[in-house]
Coordinates of C-alpha atoms and ligand atoms in Angstrom, one line a residue:
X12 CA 3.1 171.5 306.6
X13 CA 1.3 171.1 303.3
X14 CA -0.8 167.3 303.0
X15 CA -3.4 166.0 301.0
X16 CA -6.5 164.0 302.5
X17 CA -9.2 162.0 301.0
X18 CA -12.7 163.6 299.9
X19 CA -15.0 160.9 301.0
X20 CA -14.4 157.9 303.4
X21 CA -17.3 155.8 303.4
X22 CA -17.2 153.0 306.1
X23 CA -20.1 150.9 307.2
X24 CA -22.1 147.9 306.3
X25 CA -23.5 148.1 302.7
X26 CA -20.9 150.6 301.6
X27 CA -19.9 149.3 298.9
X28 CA -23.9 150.6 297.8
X29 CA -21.7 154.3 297.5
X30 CA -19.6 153.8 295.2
X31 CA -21.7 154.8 292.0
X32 CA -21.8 157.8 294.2
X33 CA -18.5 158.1 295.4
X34 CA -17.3 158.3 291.7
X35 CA -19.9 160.4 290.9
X36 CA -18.2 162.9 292.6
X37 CA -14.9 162.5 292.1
X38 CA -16.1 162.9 288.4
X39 CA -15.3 159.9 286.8
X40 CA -17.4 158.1 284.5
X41 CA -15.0 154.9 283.2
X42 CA -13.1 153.0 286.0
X43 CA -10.3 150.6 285.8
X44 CA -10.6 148.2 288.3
X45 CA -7.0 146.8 289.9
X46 CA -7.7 143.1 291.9
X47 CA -6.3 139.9 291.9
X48 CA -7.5 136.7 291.5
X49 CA -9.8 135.4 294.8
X50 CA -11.1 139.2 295.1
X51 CA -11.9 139.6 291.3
X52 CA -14.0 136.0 291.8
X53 CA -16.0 136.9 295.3
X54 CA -16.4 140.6 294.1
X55 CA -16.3 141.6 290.4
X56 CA -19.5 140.7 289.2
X57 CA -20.9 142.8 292.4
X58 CA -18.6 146.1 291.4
X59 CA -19.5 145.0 287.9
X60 CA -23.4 145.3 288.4
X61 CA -23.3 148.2 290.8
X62 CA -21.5 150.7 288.5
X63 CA -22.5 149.2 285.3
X64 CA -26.5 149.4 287.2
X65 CA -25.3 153.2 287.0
X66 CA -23.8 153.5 283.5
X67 CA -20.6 153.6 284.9
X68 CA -17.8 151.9 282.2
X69 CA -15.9 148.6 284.2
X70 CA -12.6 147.3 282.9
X71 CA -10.8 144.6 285.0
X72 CA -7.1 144.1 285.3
X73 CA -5.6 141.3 287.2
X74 CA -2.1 142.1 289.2
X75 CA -0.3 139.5 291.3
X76 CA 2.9 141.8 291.7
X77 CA 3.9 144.6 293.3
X78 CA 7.0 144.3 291.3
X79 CA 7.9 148.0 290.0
X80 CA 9.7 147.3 286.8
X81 CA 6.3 144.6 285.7
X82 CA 3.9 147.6 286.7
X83 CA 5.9 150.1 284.9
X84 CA 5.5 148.3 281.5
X85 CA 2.2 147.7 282.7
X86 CA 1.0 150.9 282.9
X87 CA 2.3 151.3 279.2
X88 CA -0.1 148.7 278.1
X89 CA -3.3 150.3 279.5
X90 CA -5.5 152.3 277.2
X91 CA -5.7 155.5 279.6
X92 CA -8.1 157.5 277.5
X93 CA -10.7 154.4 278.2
X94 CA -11.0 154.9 281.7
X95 CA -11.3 158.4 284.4
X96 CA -10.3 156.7 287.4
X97 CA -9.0 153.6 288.9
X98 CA -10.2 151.6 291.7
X99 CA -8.0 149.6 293.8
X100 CA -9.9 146.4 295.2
X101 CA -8.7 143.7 297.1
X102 CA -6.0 143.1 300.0
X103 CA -2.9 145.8 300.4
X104 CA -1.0 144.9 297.2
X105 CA -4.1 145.5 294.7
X106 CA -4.8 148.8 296.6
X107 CA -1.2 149.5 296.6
X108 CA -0.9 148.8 292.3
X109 CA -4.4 150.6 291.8
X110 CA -2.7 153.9 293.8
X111 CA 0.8 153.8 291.5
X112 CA -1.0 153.4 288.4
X113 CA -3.3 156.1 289.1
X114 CA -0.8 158.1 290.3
X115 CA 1.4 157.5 287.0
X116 CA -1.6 157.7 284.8
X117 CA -2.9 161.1 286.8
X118 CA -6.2 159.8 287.7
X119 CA -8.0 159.6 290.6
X120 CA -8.1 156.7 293.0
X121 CA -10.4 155.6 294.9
X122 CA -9.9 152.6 297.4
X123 CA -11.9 149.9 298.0
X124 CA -10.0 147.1 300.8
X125 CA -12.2 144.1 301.0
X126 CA -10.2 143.1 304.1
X127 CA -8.4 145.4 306.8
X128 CA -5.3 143.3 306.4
X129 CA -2.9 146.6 306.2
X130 CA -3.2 150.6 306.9
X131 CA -2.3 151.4 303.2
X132 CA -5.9 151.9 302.3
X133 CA -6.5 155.6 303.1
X134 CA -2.4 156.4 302.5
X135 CA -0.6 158.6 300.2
X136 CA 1.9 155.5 300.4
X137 CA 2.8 153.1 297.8
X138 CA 4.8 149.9 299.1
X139 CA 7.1 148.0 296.0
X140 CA 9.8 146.1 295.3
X141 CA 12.9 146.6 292.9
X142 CA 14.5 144.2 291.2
X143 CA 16.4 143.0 294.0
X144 CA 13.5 142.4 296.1
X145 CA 14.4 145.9 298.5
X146 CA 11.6 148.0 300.0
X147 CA 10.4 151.1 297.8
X148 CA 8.1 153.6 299.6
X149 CA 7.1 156.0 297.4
X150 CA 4.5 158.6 298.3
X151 CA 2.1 159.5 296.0
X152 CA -1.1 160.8 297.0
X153 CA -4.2 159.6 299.0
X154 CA -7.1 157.6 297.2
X155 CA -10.2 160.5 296.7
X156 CA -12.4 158.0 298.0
X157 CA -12.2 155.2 300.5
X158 CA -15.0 153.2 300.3
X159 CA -15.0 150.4 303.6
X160 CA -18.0 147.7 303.1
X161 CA -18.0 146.5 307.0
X162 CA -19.9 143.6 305.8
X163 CA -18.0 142.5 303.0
X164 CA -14.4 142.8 305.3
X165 CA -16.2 141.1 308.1
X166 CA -16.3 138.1 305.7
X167 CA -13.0 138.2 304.9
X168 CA -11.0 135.2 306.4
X169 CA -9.6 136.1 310.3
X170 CA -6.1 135.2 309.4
X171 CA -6.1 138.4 307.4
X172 CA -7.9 140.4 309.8
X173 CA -5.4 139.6 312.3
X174 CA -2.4 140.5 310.4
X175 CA -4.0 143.6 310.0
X176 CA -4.3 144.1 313.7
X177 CA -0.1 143.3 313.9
X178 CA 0.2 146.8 311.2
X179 CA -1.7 148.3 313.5
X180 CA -0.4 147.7 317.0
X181 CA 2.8 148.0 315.3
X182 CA 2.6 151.9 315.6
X183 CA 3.7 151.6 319.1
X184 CA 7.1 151.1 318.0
X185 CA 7.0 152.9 314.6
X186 CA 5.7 156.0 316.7
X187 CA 8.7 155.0 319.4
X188 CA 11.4 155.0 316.5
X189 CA 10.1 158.2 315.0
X190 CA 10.0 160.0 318.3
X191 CA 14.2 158.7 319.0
X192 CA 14.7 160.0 315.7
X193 CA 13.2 163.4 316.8
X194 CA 15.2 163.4 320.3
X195 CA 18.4 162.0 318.6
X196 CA 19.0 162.9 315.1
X197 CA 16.5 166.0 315.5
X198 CA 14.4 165.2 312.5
X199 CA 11.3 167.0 311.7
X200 CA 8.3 165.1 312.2
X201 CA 4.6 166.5 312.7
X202 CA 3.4 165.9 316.5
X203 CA 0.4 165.6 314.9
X204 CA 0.9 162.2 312.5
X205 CA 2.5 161.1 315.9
X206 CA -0.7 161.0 317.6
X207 CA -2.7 160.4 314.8
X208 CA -0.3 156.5 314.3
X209 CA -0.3 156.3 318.5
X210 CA -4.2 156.7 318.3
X211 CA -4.5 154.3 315.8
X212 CA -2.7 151.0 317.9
X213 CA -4.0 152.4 321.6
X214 CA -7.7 152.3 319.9
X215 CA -7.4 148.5 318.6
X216 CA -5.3 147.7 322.1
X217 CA -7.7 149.2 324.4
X218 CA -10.5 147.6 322.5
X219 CA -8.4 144.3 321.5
X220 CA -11.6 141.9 323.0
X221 CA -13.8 143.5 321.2
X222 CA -11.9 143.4 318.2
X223 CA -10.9 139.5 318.8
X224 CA -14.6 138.7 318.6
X225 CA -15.1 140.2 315.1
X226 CA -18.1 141.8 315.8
X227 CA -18.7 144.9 313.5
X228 CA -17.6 147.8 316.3
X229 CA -14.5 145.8 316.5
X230 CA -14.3 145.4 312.9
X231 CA -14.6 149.3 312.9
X232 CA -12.5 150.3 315.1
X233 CA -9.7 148.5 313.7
X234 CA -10.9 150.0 310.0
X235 CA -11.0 153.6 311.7
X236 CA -7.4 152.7 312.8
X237 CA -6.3 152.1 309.8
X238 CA -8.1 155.4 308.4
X239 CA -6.0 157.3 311.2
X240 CA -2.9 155.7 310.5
X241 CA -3.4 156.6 306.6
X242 CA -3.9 160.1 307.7
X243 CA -1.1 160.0 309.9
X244 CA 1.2 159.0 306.7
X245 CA -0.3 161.8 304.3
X246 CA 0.3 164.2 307.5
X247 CA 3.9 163.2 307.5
X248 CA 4.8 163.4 303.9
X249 CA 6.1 159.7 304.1
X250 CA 5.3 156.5 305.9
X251 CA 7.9 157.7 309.0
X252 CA 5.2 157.8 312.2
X253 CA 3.6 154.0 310.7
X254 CA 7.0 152.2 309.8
X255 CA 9.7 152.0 311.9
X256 CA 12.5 148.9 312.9
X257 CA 9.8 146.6 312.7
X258 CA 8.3 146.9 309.2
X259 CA 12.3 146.9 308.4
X260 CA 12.3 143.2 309.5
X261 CA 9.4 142.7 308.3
X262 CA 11.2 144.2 304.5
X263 CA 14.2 142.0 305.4
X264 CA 12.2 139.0 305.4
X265 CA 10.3 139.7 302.1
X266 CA 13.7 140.2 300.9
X267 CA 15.7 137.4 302.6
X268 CA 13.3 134.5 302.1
X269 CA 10.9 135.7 299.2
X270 CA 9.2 132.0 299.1
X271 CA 8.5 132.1 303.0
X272 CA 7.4 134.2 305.8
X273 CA 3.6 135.5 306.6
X274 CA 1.7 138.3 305.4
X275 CA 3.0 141.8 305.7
X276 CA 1.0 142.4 309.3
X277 CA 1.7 139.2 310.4
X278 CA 5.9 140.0 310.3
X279 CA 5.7 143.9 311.1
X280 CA 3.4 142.2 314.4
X281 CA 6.2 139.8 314.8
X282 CA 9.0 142.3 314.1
X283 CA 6.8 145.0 316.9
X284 CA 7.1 142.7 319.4
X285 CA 11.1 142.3 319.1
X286 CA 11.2 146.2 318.6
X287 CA 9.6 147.1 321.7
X288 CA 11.9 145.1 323.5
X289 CA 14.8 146.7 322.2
X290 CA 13.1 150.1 322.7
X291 CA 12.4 148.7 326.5
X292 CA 9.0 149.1 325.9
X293 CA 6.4 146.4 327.8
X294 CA 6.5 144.5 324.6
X295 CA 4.2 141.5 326.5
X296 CA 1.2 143.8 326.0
X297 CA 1.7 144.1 322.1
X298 CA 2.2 139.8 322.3
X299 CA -0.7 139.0 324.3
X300 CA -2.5 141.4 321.7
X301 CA -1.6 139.6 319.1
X302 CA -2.3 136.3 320.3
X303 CA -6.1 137.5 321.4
X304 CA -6.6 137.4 317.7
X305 CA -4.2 134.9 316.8
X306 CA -1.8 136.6 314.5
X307 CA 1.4 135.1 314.7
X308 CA 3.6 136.1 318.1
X309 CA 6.7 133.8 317.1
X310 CA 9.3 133.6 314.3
X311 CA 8.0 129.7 313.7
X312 CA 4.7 130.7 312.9
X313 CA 6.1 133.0 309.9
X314 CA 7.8 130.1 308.6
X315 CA 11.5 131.0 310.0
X316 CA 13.8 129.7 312.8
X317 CA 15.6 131.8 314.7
X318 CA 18.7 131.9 313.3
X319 CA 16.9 133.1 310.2
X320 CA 14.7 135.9 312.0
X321 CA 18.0 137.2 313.6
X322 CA 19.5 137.2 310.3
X323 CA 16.4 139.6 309.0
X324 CA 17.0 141.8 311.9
X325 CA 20.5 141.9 311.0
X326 CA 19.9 142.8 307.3
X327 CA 16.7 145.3 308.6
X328 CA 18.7 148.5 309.2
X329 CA 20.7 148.1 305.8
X330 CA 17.4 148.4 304.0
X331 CA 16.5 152.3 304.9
X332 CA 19.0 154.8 306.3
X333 CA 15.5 156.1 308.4
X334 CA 16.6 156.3 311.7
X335 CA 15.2 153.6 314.3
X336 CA 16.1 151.3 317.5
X337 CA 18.4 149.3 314.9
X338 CA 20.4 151.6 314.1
X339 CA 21.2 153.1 317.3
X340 CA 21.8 149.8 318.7
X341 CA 23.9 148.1 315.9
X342 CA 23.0 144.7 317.1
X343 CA 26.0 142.2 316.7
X344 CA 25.1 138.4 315.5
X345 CA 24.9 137.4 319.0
X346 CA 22.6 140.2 320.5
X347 CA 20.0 139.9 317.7
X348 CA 19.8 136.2 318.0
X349 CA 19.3 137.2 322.0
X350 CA 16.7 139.4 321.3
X351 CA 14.6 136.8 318.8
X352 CA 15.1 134.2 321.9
X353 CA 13.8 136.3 324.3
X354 CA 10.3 137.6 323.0
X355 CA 9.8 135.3 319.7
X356 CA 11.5 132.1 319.6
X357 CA 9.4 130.2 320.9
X358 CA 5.7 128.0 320.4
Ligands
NDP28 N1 0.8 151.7 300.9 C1 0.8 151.6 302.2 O1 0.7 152.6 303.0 C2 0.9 150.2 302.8 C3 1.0 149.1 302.0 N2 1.1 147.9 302.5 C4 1.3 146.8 301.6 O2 0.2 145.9 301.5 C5 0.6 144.6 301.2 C6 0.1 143.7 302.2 O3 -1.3 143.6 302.2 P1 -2.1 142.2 302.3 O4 -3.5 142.6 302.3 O5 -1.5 141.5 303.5 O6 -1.6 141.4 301.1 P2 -2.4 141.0 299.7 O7 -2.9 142.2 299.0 O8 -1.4 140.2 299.0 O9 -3.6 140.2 300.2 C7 -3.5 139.0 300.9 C8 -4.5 138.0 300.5 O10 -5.8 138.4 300.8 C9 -6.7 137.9 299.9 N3 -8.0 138.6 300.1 C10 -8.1 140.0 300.2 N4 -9.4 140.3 300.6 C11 -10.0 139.1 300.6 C12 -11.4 138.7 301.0 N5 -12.3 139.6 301.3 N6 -11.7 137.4 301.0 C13 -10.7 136.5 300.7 N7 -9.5 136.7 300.4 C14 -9.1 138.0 300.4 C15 -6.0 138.1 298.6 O11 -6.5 137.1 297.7 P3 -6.0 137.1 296.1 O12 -4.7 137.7 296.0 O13 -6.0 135.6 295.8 O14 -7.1 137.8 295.4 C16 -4.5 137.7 299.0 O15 -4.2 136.4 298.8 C17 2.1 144.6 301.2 O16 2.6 144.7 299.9 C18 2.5 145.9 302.0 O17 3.7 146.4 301.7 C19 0.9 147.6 303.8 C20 0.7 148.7 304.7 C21 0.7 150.1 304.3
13P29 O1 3.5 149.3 305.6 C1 3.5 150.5 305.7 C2 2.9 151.2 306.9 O2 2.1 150.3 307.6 C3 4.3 151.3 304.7 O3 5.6 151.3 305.2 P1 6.9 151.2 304.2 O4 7.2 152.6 303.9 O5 7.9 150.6 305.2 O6 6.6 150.3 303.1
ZN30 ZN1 2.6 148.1 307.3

């Protein structure tokens, strides 16, 4: 077992404060600063002033893709020797571009999520599309610094908070998928990133009131989840113990219906809760989670009927050949639309 972990993690309210630090001391003097639009608005001027305060060099570059071809050309385009390090900012797509692009360009990354909508802050993991709109999970390597303003997520509107609460919880089934693979197809995964992903969802379930209510220890516990399950990806070499059947629905329906659908943590939520079912697992606990924050718990409420969702679970195990409940059970059209009715077809 060989991994990679970040330097610093800085988490708290007002952290954004260390960041002239932060790249201090991961040497870097010029940043690029990867956003997108409503991020770059509510947050640039602040990064701007705080490292420019500091005599630290700020460039801007707006990305609304994660599109691997467009980035590739992309990363053509940018004038490398201008900046020592890029900072990701935004959502899980910006921090996502920011961590290719640095990984391409060989520069260090630091992460700055201003909303816990997704675990890929503190990953190794990059999540793109090809040109056909399939799944690309490429690991790369962690951001040196994570840098998690609790004030500035705690803004950040609930709808996104919640979806990141479905990547969370979501473990339970990635982790149950990863351990069938162990038992069944006797692949090699570290115990360790196991318990690490397992952590992650039992601390946001156990604490799921707490978290509801938005207050900053719930707000923290569900960033210090996603920290964990980060660390549980770089510990793994690949995304295995924090994706499973689920975020292969959740791929089938970015895939399938491109215009529709919810954000990523709202369908891998959606997707967990038709996975534990499968897996036999009480899959009533991971819905009544859900809907304490009010992420999504049905296939309507990511814009699909049923028919459509049991489509996506259809197309799900096509996507990856990584082992999971799908593709030991080999749903037929019938069983899968059985399963959507069951747990999410309805509301
Ligand atoms: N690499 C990894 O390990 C992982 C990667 N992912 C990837 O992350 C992506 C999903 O992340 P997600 O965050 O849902 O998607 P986005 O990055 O698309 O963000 C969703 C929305 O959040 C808005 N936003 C972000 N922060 C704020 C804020 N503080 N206030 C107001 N609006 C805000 C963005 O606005 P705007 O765009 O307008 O600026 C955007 O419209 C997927 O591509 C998924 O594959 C997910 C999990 C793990
Ligand atoms: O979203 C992820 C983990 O939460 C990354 O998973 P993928 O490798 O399926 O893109
Ligand atoms: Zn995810």
């Amino acid at each position: 077992m060989k991994f990679r972990l970040p330097w610093i993690v800085s988490m708290g309210e007002g952290a954004f404060e260390s960041l002239p630090e932060a790249l201090h001391d991961v040497g870097c003097s010029s940043a690029l600063v990867v956003t997108d639009s409503t991020v770059k608005k509510l947050f640039g001027w602040r990064i701007e002033g705080l490292l420019g305060g500091n005599s630290i060099r700020v460039g801007f570059v707006e990305v609304a893709t994660n599109h691997q071809p467009t980035l590739d050309k992309l990363h053509v385009e940018i004038p490398w020797g201008d900046f020592g390090c890029v900072l990701g900012m935004g959502g899980g797509r910006p921090v996502d571009v920011g961590k290719y692009l640095a990984y391409k360009s060989s520069k260090p990354f630091v992460s700055v999520p201003t909303s816990i909508s997704h675990d890929g802050f503190a990953s190794p993991i990059v999540a793109l599309k090809d040109d056909g709109g399939n799944p690309l999970s490429l690991f790369t390597a962690p951001p040196r610094a994570v840098i998690v303003d609790l004030e500035v997520v705690s803004k950040a509107p609930r709808r996104l908070l919640a979806s990141g609460v479905g990547d969370i919880v979501a473990k339970v089934t990635s982790v149950a998928d990863a351990r069938l693979a162990i038992r069944e197809r006797g692949e090699d995964i570290p115990e360790s990133s196991l318990r690490l992903a397992e952590s992650a969802a039992s601390m946001v379930l156990e604490n799921i009131e707490e978290v509801s209510r938005w207050s900053t220890r719930g707000l923290r516990v569900l960033a210090e989840a996603g920290l964990m399950a980060g660390m549980a990806m770089s510990v793994a070499g690949s995304s295995r113990p924090c994706s499973g059947a689920e975020h292969l629905f959740s791929h089938a329906v970015d895939k399938l219906y491109p215009e529709r659908g919810g954000l990523h943590g709202e369908q891998v939520g959606v997707g967990s809760i038709v996975s534990a079912y499968l897996h036999g697992i009480d899959w009533r606990r991971l819905r009544d989670a859900l809907k304490r924050v009010g992420a999504p718990t049905s296939v309507r409420e990511i814009g699909l009927s049923v028919e459509e969702a049991a489509r996506a679970l259809l197309e799900a195990p096509r996507l990856r050949q990584r082992y999971t409940i799908l593709h030991k059970l080999n749903l037929s059209e019938r069983e899968a639309r059985e399963a959507i009715t069951a747990t999410v077809g309805s509301e």
